[in-house]
PDB file of C-alpha atoms and ligand atoms in Angstrom:
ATOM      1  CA  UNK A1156      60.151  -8.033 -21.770  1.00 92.00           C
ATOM      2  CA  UNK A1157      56.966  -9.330 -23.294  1.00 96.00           C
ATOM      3  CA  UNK A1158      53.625 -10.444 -21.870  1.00 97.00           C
ATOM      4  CA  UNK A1159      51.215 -11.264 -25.072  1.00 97.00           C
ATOM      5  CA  UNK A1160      47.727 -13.036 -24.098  1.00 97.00           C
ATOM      6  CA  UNK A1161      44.892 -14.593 -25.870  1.00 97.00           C
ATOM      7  CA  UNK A1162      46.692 -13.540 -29.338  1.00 97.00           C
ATOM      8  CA  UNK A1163      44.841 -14.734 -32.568  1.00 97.00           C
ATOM      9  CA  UNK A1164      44.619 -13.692 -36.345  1.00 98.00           C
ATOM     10  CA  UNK A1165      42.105 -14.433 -38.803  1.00 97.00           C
ATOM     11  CA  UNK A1166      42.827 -13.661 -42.654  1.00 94.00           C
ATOM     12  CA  UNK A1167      39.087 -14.179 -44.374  1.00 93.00           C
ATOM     13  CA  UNK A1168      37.758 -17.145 -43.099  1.00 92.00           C
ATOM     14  CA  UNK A1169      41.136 -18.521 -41.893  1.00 94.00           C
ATOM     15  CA  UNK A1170      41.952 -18.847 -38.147  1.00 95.00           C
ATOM     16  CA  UNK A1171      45.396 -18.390 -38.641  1.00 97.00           C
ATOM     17  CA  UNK A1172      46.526 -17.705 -34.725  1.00 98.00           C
ATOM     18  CA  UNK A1173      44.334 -19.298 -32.185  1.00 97.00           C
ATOM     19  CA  UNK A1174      44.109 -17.495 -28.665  1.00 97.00           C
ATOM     20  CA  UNK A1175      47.993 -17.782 -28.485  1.00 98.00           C
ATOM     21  CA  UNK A1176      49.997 -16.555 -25.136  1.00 98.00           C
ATOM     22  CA  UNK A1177      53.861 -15.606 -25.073  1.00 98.00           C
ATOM     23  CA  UNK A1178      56.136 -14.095 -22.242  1.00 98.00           C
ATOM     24  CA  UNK A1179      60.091 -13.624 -23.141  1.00 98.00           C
ATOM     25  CA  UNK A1180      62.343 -12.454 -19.998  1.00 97.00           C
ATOM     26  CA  UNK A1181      65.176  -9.860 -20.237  1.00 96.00           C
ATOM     27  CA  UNK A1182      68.242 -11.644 -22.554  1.00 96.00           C
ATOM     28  CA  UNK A1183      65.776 -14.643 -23.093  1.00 97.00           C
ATOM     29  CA  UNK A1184      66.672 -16.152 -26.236  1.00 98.00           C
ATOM     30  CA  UNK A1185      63.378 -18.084 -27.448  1.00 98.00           C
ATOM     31  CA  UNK A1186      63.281 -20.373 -30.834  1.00 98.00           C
ATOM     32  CA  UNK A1187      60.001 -20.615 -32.585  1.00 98.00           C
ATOM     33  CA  UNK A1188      59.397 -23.666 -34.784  1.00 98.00           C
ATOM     34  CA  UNK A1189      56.753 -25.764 -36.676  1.00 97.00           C
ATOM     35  CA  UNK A1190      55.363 -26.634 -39.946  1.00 97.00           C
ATOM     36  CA  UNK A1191      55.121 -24.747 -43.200  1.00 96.00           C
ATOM     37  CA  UNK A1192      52.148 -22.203 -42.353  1.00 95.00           C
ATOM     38  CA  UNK A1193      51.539 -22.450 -38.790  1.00 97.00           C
ATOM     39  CA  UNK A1194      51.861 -19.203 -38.107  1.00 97.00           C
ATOM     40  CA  UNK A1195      55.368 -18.636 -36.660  1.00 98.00           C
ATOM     41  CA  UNK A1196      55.884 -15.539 -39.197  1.00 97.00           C
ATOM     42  CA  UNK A1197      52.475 -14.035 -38.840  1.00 97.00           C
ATOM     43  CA  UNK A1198      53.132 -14.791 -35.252  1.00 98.00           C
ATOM     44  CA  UNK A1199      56.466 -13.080 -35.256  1.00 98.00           C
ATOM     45  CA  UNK A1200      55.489 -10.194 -36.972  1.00 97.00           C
ATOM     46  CA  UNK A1201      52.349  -9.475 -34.198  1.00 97.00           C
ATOM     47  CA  UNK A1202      54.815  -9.331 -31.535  1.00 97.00           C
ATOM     48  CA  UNK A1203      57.017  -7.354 -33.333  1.00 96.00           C
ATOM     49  CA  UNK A1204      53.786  -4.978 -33.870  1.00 95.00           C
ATOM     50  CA  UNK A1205      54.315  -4.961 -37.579  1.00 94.00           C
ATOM     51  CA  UNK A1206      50.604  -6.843 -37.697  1.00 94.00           C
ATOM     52  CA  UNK A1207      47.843  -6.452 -35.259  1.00 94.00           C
ATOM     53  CA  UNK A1208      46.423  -9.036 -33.869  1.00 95.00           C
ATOM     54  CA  UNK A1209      42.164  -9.535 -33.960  1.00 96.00           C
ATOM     55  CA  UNK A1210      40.600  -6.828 -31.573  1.00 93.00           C
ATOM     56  CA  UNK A1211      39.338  -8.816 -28.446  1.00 92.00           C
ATOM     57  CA  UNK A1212      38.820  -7.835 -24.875  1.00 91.00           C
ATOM     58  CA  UNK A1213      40.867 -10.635 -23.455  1.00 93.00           C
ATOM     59  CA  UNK A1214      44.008  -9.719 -25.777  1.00 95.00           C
ATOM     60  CA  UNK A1215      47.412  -7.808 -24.356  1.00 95.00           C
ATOM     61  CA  UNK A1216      50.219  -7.117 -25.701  1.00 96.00           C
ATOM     62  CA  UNK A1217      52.938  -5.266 -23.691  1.00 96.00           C
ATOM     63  CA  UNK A1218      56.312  -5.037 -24.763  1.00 96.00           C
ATOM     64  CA  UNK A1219      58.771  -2.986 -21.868  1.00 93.00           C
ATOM     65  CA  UNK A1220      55.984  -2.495 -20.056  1.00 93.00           C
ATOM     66  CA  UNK A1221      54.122  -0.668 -22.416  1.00 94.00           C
ATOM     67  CA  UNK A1222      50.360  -1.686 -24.084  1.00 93.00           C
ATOM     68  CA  UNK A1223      51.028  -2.037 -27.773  1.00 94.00           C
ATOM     69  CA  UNK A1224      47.138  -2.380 -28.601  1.00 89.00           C
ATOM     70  CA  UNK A1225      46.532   1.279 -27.191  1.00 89.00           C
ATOM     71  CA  UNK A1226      49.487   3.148 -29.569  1.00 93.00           C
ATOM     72  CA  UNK A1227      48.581   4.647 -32.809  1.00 93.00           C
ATOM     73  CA  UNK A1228      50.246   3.534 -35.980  1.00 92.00           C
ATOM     74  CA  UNK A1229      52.776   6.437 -35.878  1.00 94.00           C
ATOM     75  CA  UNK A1230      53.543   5.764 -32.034  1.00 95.00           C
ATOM     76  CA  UNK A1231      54.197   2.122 -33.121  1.00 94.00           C
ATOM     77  CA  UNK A1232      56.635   2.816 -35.931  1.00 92.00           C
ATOM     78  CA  UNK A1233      59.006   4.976 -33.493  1.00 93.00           C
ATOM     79  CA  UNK A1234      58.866   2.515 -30.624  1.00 95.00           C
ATOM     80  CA  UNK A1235      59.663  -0.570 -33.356  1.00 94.00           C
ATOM     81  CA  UNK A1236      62.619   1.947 -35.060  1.00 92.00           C
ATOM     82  CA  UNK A1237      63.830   2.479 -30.957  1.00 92.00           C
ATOM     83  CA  UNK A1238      63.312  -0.863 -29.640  1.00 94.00           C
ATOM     84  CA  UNK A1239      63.362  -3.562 -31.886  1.00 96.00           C
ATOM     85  CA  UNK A1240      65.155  -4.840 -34.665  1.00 96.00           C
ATOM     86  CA  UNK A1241      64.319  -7.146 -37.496  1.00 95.00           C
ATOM     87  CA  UNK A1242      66.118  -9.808 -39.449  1.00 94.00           C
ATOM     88  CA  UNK A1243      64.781 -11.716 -41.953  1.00 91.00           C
ATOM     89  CA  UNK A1244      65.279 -14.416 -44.661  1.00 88.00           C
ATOM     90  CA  UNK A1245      66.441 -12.322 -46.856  1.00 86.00           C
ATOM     91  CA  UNK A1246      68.906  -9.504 -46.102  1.00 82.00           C
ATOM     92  CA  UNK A1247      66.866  -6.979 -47.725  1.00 91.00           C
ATOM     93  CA  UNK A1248      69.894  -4.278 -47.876  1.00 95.00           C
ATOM     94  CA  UNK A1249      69.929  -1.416 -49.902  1.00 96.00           C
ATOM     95  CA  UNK A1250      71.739  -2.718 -53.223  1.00 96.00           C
ATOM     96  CA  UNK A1251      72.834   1.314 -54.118  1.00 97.00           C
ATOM     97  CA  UNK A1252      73.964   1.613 -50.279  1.00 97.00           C
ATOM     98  CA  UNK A1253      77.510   0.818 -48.808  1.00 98.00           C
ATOM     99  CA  UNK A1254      77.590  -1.863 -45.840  1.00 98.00           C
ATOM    100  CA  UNK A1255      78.192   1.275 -43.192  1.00 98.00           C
ATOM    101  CA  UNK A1256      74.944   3.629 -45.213  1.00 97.00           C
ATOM    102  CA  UNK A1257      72.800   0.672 -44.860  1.00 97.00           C
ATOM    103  CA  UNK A1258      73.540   0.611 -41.081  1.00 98.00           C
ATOM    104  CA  UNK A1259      73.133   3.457 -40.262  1.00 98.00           C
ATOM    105  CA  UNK A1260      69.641   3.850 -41.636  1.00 97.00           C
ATOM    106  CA  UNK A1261      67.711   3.075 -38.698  1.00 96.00           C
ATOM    107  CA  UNK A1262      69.813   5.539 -37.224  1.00 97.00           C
ATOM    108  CA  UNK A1263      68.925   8.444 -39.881  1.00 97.00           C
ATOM    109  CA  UNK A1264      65.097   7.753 -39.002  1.00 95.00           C
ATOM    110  CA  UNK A1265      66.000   7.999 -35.449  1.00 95.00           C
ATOM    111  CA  UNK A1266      67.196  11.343 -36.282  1.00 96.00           C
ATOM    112  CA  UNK A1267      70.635  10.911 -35.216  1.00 97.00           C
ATOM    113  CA  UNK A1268      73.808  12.498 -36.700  1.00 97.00           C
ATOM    114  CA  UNK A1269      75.203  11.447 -39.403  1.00 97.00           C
ATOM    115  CA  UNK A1270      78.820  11.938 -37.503  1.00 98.00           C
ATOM    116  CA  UNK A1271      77.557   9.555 -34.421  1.00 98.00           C
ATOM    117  CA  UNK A1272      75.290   7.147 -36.726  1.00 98.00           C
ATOM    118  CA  UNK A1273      78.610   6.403 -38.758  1.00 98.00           C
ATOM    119  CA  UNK A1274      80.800   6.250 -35.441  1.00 97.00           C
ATOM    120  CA  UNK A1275      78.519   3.725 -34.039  1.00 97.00           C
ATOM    121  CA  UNK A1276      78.013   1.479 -37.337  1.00 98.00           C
ATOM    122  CA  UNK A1277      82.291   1.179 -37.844  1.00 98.00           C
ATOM    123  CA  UNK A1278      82.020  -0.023 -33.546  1.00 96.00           C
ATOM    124  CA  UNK A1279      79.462  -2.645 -34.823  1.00 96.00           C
ATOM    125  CA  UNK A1280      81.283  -3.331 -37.847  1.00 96.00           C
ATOM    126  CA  UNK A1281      84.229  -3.633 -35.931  1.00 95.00           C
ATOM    127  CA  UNK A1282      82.426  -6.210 -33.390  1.00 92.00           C
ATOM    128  CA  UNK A1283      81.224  -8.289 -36.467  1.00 92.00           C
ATOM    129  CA  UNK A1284      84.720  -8.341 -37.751  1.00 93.00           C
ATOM    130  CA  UNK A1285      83.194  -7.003 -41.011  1.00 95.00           C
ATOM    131  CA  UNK A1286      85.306  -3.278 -40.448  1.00 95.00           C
ATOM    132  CA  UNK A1287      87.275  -4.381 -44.076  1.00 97.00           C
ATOM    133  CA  UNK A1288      83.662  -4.227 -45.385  1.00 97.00           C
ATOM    134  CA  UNK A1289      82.302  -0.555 -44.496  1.00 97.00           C
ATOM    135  CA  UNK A1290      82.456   0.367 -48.119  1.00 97.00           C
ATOM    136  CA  UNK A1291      81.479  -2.532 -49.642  1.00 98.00           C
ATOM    137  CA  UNK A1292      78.297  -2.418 -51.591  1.00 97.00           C
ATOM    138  CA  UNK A1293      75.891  -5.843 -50.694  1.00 97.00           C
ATOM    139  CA  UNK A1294      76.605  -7.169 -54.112  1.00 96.00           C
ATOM    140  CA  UNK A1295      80.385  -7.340 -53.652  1.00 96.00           C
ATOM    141  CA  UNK A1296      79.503  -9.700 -50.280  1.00 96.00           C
ATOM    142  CA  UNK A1297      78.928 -13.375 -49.362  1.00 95.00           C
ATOM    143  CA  UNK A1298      75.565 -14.505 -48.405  1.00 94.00           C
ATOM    144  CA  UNK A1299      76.929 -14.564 -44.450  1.00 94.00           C
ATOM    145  CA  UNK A1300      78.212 -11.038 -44.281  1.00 95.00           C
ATOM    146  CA  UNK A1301      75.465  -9.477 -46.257  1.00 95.00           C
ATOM    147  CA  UNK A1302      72.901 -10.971 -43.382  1.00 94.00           C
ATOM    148  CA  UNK A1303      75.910 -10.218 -40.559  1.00 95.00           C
ATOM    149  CA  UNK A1304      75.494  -5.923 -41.945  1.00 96.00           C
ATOM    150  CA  UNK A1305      71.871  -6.646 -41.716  1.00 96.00           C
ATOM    151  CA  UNK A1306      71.895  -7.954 -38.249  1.00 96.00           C
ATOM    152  CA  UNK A1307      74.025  -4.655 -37.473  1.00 96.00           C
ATOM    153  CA  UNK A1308      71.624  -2.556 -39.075  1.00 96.00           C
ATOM    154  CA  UNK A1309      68.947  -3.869 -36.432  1.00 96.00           C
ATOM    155  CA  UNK A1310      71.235  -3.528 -33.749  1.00 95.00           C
ATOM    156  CA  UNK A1311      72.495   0.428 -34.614  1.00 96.00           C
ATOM    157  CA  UNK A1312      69.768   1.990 -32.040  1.00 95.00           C
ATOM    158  CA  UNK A1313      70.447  -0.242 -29.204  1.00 95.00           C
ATOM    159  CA  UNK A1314      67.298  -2.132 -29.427  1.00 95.00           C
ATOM    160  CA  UNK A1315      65.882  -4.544 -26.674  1.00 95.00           C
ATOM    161  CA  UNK A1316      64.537  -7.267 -28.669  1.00 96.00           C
ATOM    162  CA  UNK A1317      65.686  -8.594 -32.171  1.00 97.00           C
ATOM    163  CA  UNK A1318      63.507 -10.539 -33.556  1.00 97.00           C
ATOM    164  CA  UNK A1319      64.835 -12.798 -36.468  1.00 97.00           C
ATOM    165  CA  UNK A1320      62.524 -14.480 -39.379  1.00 96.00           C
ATOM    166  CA  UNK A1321      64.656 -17.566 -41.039  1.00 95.00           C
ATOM    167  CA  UNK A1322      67.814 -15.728 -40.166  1.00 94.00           C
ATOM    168  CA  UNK A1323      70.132 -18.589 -42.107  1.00 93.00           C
ATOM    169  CA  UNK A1324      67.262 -20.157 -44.057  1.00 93.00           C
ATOM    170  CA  UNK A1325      69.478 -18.839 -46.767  1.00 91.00           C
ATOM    171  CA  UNK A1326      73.007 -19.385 -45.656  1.00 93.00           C
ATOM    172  CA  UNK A1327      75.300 -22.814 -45.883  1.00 94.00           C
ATOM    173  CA  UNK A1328      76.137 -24.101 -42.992  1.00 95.00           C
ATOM    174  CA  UNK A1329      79.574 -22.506 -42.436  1.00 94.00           C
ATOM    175  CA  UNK A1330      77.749 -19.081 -42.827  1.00 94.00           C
ATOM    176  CA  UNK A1331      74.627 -20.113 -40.484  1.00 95.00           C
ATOM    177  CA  UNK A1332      76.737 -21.019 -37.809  1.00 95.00           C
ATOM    178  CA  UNK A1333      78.432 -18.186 -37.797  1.00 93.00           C
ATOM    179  CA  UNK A1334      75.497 -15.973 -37.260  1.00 94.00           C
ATOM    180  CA  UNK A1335      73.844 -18.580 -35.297  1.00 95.00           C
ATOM    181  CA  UNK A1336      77.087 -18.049 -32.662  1.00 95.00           C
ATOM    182  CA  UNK A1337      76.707 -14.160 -33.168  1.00 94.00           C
ATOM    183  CA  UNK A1338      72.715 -13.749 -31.867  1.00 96.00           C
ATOM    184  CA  UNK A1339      74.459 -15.625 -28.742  1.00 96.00           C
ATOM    185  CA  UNK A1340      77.207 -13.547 -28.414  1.00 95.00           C
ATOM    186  CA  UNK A1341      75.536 -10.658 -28.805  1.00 94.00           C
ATOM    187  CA  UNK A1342      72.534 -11.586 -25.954  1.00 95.00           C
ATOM    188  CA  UNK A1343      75.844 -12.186 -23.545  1.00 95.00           C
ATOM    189  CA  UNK A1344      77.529  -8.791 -24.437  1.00 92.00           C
ATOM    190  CA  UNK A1345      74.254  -6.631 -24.787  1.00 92.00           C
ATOM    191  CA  UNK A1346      71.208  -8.864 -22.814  1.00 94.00           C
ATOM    192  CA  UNK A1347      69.173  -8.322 -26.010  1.00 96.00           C
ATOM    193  CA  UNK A1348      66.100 -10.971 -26.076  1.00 97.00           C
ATOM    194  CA  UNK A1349      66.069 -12.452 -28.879  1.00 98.00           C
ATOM    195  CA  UNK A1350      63.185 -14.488 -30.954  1.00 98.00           C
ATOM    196  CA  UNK A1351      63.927 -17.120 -33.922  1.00 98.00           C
ATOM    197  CA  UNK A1352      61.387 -18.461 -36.271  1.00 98.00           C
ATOM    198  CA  UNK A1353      63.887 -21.104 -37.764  1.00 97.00           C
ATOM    199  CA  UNK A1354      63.855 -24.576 -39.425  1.00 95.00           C
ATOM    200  CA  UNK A1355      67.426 -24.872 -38.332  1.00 94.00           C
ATOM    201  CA  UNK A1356      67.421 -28.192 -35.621  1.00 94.00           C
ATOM    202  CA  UNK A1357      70.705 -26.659 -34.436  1.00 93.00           C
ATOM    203  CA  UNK A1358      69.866 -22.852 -33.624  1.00 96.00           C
ATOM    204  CA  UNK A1359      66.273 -24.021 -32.333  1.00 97.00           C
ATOM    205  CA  UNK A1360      67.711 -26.087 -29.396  1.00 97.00           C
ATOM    206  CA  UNK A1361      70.439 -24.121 -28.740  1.00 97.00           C
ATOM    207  CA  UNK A1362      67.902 -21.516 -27.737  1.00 98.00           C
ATOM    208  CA  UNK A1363      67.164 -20.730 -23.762  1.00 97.00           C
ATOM    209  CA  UNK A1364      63.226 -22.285 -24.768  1.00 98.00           C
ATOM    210  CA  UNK A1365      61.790 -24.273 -27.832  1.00 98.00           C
ATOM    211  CA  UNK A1366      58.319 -23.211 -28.793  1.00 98.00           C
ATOM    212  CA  UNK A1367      56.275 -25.409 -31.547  1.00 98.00           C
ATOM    213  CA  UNK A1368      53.313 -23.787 -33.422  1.00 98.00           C
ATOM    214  CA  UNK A1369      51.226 -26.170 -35.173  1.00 98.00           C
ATOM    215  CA  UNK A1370      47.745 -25.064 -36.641  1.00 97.00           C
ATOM    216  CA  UNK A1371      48.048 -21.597 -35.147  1.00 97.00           C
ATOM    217  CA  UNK A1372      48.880 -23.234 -31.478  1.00 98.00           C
ATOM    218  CA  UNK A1373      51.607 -24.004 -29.291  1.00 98.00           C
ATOM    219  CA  UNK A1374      52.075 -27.637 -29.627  1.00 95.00           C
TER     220      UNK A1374
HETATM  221  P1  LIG B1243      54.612 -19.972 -41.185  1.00 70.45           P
HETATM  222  O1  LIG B1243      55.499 -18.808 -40.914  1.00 70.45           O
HETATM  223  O2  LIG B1243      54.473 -20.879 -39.998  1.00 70.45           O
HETATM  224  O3  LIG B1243      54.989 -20.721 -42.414  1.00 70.45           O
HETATM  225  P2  LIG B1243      52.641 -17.948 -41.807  1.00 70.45           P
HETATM  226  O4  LIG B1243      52.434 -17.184 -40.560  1.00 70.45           O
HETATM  227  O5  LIG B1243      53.503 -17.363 -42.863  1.00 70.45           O
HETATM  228  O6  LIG B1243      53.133 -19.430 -41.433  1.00 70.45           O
HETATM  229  O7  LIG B1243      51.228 -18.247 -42.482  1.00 70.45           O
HETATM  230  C1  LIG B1243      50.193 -18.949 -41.802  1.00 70.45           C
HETATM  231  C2  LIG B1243      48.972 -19.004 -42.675  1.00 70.45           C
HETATM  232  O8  LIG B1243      48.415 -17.712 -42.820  1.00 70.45           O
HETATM  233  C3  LIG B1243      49.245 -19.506 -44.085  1.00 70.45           C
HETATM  234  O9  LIG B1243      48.204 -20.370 -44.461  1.00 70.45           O
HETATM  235  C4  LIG B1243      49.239 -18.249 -44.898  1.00 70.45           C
HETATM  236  O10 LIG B1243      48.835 -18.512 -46.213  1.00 70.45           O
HETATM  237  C5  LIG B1243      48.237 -17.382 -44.167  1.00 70.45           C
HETATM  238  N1  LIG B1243      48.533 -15.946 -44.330  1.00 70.45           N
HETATM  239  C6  LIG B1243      49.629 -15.307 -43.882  1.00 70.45           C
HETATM  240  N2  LIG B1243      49.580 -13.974 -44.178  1.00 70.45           N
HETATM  241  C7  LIG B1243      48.397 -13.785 -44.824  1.00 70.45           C
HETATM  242  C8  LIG B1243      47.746 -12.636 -45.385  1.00 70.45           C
HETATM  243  N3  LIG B1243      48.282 -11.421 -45.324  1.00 70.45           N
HETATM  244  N4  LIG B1243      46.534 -12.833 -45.965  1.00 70.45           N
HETATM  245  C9  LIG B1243      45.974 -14.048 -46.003  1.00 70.45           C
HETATM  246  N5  LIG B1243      46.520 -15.168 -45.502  1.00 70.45           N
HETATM  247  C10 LIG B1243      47.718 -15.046 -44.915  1.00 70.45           C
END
């Protein structure tokens, strides 16, 4: 699923990521944890190509097979709206957007219809248990469903890897377990991969592999 080598980041003077390697198998759930600026989210967001890492020789990252250092910044926004999907801290939903418009955004990009973009967002609404909430506007939901819709909104063009920033950082526990149950449903129903940057103890070892950064290196 992924094979990143020799992956490090340097912001000014600041090593951030030191010569960091990562491999994730098909339906591999992987937790990422560690200190307050180690690097998970800069990290995180290199392997989900929305950063590039510093140009060396010795550096790969493929992702399905494909070299993500050789793709041009258009080529990279289509295969992250295709392939993966992102959750983060913070729902980030469209506040003027229903629960069902928001999910089918990704779709929209994609270029599907708007006839099979809705059909598939009510199926994953419907999987959620959130179908009561299609018309809902973010506002007029708890903290838990709002980042439930956005987890469906990464999920609504089939992606292989979801890659999740803090996911409950921001819910009480009731809520976080919850979604922590759904990423694990949803790598037994789909074999999505899935990677967690989390402070959450529980989520982190439930995962298939624990991974600590520390310093901009696995630990
Ligand atoms: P973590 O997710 O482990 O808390 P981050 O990856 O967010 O760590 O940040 C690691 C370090 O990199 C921090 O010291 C942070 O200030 C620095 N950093 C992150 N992004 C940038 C940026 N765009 N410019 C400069 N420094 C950055």
């Amino acid at each position: 699923m992924i094979h990143a080598t020799n992956i490090s980041k340097t912001y000014g003077q600041t090593k951030v990521l030191n010569k960091v390697d990562f491999s994730l198998a098909p339906a591999e759930i992987v937790s990422i944890i560690g200190p307050s600026g180690a690097g998970k989210t800069t990290l995180l967001h290199i392997l989900g190509t929305l950063d590039r890492p510093d140009k060396s020789e010795e550096t790969k990252l493929e992702i399905e097979g494909i070299d993500m250092t050789r793709l041009s910044d258009k080529e990279l926004s289509s295969f992250r709206n295709q392939q993966l999907g992102f959750v983060f801290q913070f729902h980030q939903l469209l506040p003027e957007f229903t629960a069902l418009e928001n999910i089918c955004l990704p779709a929209y990009i994609k270029g599907t219809s708007k006839d099979k973009a809705e059909r598939k967002a009510t199926e994953l609404l419907r999987f959620f248990g959130l179908q009561n909430r299609a018309e809902h506007k973010p506002a007029m939901l708890s903290g838990g469903e709002q980042q439930r819709i956005a987890v469906a909104r990464a999920l609504i063009n089939k992606p292989s890897l979801l890659l999740a920033d803090e996911p409950s950082g921001n819910l009480d526990t009731v809520a976080a377990e919850q979604l922590h149950d759904l990423f694990f449903k949803l790598r037994d129903e789909f074999s999505i991969s899935i990677i967690l940057v989390t402070h959450n103890k529980d989520l982190a070892i439930r995962a298939d592999r624990m991974l600590k950064l520390v310093d901009g290196q696995w630990s």
